[in-house]
XYZ file of C-alpha atoms in Angstrom:
280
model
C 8.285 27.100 0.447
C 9.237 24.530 3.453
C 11.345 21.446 2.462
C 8.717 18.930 2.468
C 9.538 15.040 2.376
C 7.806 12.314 1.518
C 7.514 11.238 4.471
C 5.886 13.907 5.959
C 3.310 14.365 3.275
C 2.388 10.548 3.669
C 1.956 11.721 7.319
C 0.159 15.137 6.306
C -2.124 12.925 3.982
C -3.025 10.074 6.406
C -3.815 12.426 9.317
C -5.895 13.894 7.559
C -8.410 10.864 7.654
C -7.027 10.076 11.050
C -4.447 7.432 10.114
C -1.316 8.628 11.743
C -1.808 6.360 14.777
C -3.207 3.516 12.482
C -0.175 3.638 9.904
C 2.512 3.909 12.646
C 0.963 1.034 15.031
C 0.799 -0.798 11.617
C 4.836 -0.776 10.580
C 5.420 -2.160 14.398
C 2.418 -4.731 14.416
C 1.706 -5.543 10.598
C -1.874 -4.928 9.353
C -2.993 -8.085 9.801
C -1.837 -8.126 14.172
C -3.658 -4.530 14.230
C -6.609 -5.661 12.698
C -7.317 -8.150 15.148
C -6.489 -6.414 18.034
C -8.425 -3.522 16.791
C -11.680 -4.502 15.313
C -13.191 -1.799 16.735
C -11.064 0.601 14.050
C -12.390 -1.617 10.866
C -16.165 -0.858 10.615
C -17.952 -1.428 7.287
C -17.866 1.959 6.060
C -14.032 1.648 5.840
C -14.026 -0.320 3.122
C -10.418 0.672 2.550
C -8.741 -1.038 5.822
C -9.112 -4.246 4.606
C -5.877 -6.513 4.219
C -5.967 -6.702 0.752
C -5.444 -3.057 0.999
C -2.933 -3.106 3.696
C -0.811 -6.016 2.485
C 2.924 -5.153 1.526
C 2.840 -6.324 -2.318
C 7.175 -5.475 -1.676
C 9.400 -4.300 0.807
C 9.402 -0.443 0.561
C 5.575 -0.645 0.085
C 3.176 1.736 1.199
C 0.118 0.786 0.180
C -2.817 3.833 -0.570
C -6.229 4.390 -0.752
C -6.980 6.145 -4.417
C -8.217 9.228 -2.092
C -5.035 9.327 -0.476
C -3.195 8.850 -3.603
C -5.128 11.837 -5.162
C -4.052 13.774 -2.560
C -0.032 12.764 -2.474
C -0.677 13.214 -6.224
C -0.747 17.234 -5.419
C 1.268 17.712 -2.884
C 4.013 15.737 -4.822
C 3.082 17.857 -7.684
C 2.990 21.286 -6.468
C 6.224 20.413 -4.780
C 7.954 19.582 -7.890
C 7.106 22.317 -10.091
C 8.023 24.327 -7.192
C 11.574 22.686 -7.427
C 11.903 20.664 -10.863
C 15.080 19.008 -8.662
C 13.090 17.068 -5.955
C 13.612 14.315 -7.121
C 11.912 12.593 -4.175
C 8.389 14.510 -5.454
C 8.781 13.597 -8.996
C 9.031 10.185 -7.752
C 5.720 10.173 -6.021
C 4.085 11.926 -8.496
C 5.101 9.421 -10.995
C 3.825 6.400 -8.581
C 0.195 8.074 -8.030
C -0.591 8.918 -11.687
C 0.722 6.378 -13.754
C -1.108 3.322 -13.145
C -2.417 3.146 -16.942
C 0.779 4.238 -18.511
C 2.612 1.611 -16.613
C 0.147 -1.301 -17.639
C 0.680 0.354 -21.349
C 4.630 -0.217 -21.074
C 4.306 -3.903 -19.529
C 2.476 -5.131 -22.217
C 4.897 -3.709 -24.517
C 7.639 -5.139 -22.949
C 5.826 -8.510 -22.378
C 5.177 -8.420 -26.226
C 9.500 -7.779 -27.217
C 11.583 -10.954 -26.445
C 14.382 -8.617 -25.099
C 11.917 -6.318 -22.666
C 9.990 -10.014 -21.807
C 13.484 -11.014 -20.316
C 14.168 -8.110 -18.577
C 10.628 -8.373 -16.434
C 12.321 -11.916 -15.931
C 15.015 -11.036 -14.537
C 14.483 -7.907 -13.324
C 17.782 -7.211 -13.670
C 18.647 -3.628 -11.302
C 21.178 -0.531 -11.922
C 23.054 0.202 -8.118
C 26.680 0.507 -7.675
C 26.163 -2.663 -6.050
C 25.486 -4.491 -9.498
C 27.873 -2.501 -11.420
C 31.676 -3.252 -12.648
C 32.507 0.453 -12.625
C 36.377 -0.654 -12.604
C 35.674 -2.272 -15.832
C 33.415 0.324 -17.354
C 36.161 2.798 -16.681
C 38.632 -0.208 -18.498
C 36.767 -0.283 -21.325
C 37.775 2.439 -24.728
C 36.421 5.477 -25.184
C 33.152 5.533 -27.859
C 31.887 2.447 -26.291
C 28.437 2.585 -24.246
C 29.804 1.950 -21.029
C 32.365 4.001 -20.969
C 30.351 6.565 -22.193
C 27.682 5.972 -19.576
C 30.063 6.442 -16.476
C 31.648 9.931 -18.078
C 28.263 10.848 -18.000
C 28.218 9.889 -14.254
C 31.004 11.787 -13.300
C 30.507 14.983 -15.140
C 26.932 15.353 -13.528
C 28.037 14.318 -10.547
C 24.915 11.226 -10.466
C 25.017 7.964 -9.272
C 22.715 5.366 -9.696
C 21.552 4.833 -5.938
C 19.951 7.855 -5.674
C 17.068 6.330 -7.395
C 14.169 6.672 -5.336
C 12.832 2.864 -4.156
C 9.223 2.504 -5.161
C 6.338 2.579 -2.215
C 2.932 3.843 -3.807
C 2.129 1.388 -7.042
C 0.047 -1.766 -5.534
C 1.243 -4.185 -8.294
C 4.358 -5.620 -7.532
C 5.378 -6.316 -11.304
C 4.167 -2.468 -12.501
C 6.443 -1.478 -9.119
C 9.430 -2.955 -11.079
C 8.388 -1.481 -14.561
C 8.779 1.935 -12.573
C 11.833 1.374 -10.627
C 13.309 0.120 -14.092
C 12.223 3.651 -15.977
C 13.788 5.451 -13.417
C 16.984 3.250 -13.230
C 17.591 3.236 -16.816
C 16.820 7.355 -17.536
C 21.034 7.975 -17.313
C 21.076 5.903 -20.222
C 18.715 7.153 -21.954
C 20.169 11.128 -21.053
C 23.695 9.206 -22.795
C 22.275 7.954 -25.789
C 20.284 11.453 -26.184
C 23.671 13.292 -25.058
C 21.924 15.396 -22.971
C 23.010 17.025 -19.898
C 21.529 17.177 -16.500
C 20.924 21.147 -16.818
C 17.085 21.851 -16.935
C 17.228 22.165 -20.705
C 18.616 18.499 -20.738
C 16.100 17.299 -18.739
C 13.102 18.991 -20.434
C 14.468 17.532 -23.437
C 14.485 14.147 -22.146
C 11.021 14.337 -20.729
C 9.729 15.212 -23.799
C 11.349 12.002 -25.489
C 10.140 10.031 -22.485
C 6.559 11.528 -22.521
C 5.724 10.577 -26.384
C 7.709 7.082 -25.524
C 6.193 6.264 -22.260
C 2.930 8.525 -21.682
C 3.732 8.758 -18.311
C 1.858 11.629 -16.914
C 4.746 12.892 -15.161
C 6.439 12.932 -17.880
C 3.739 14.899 -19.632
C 3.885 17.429 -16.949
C 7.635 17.638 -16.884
C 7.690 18.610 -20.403
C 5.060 20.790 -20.654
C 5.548 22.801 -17.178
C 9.531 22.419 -17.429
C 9.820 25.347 -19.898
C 8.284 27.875 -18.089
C 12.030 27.889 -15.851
C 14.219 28.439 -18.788
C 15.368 31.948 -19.764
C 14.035 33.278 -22.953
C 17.444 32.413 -24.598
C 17.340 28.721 -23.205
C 13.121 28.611 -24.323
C 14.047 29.310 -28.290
C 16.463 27.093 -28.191
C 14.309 24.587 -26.682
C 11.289 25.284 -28.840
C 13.112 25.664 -32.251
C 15.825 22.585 -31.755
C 15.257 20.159 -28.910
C 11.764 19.640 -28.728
C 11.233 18.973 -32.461
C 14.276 16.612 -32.183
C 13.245 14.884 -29.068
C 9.721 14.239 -29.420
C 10.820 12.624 -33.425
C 13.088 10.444 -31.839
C 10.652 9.410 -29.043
C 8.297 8.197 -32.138
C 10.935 6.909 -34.305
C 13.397 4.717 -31.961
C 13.576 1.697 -30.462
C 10.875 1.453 -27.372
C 13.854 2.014 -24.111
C 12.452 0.320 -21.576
C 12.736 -2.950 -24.012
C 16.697 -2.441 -24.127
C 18.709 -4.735 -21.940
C 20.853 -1.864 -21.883
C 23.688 -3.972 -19.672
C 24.332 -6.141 -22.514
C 25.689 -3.419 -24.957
C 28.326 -2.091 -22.761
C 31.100 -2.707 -25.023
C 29.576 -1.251 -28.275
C 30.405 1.788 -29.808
C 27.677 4.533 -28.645
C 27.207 5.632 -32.223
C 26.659 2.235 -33.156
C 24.057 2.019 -30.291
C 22.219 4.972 -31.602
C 21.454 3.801 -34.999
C 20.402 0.395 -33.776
C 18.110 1.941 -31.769
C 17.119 4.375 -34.414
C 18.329 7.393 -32.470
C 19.275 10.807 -34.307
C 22.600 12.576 -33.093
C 21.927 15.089 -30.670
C 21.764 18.740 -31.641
C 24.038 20.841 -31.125
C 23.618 24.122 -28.873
């Protein structure tokens, strides 16, 4: 199958209610400037051009019809079980489907004095914000210095975090951008690796934790790429202990997880009510 971006199925989407013109005219002029140059365009029965609609709620925002967002919510997702690794598709996938898992996890973290400050502060994870020199300083067994080993063996980095376009709420936008920011911390508390079997592991911790859709997906659909070998092992050790810590621990996203850099990992874990990671 053709590399597809996100860009292009915006465009693929749009076009196909004749908005290519409309969208690109828009990022030059702004909705608003279009609008009243172009009355002619906004008749009653499109409902959906109105400037509520077509407002940037944030910078990278793209704002959707829920037709169009069906439809990105397909191509995103046919693209990503195609390739589990497009990481650009799971990210639009999780935007267009998780509008009432995302309003589930605010109120949680507006209800936990530590996740109420973080949707304060909105605190972000770039290189930008980090002190990597002193992560590196800091002894081995703590947090942070287990966080950026786990950086370097898998090769990640924080920036490649997708921005968020397609959630019209500007606080659930953040709630997003901070589940995806904070998932290497949650793969180094789990100890799980970047492999698929990591990752399906992880989704199925993040699935009973956050009831993301995506993440329901990602667990359920991940398996069916792992060698029968990889599959026991997933079925008979990971999944069992994954989806018992996702009930038992600490809800993540209410972890100010900067503020524990120097702590010993293990330490960590049983604060947050996390089980060792199995061995395999």
């Amino acid at each position: 199958m053709a590399a597809l971006s996100t860009k292009t199925l915006l465009r693929a989407v749009r076009s196909s209610f004749g908005l290519s013109k409309l969208s690109a005219a828009q990022g030059f002029l702004g909705p608003r400037r279009w609008r009243s140059q172009h009355p002619e365009l906004f008749t009653p029965k499109d409902g959906y051009y109105d400037d509520e609609c077509y407002s940037a709620l944030y910078k990278t925002h793209i704002p959707t019809n829920p037709l169009q967002k069906g439809l990105l919510a397909v191509g995103a997702g046919v693209m990503a079980l195609w390739d589990p690794y497009r990481h650009d598709m799971v990210a639009v996938l999780g935007e267009t489907t998780g509008h009432l898992a995302l309003q589930r996890i605010r109120e949680k973290m507006r209800n936990d004095p530590e996740g109420n400050q973080i949707l304060q502060e909105r605190p972000r994870i770039r290189l930008s914000t980090l002190d990597l020199t002193r992560l590196d300083a800091l002894p081995d067994g703590t947090f942070g210095k287990e966080y950026l080993q786990f950086l370097n063996v898998n090769k990640v980095t924080p920036d490649s975090r997708a921005d968020v376009k397609f959630v019209d709420d500007e606080e659930l936008a953040y709630v997003i951008q901070r589940y995806r920011e904070v998932h290497d911390f949650v793969h180094t508390l789990l100890g799980m690796p970047t492999n698929m079997l990591g990752e399906v592991a992880v989704k199925c911790f993040e699935a009973v934790q956050t009831r993301l859709p995506m993440c329901i997906l990602g667990a359920a659909l991940g398996p069916l790429r792992l060698s029968a070998r990889r599959l026991q092992i997933l079925t008979t050790t990971l999944v069992p202990w994954a989806l018992t810590n996702g009930r038992n621990a600490t809800f993540m996203m209410n972890v100010y997880y900067e503020r524990y850099w120097e702590m010993d990992v293990e330490s960590l874990r049983e604060q947050l009510g996390l089980t060792p990671p199995p061995t395999f």
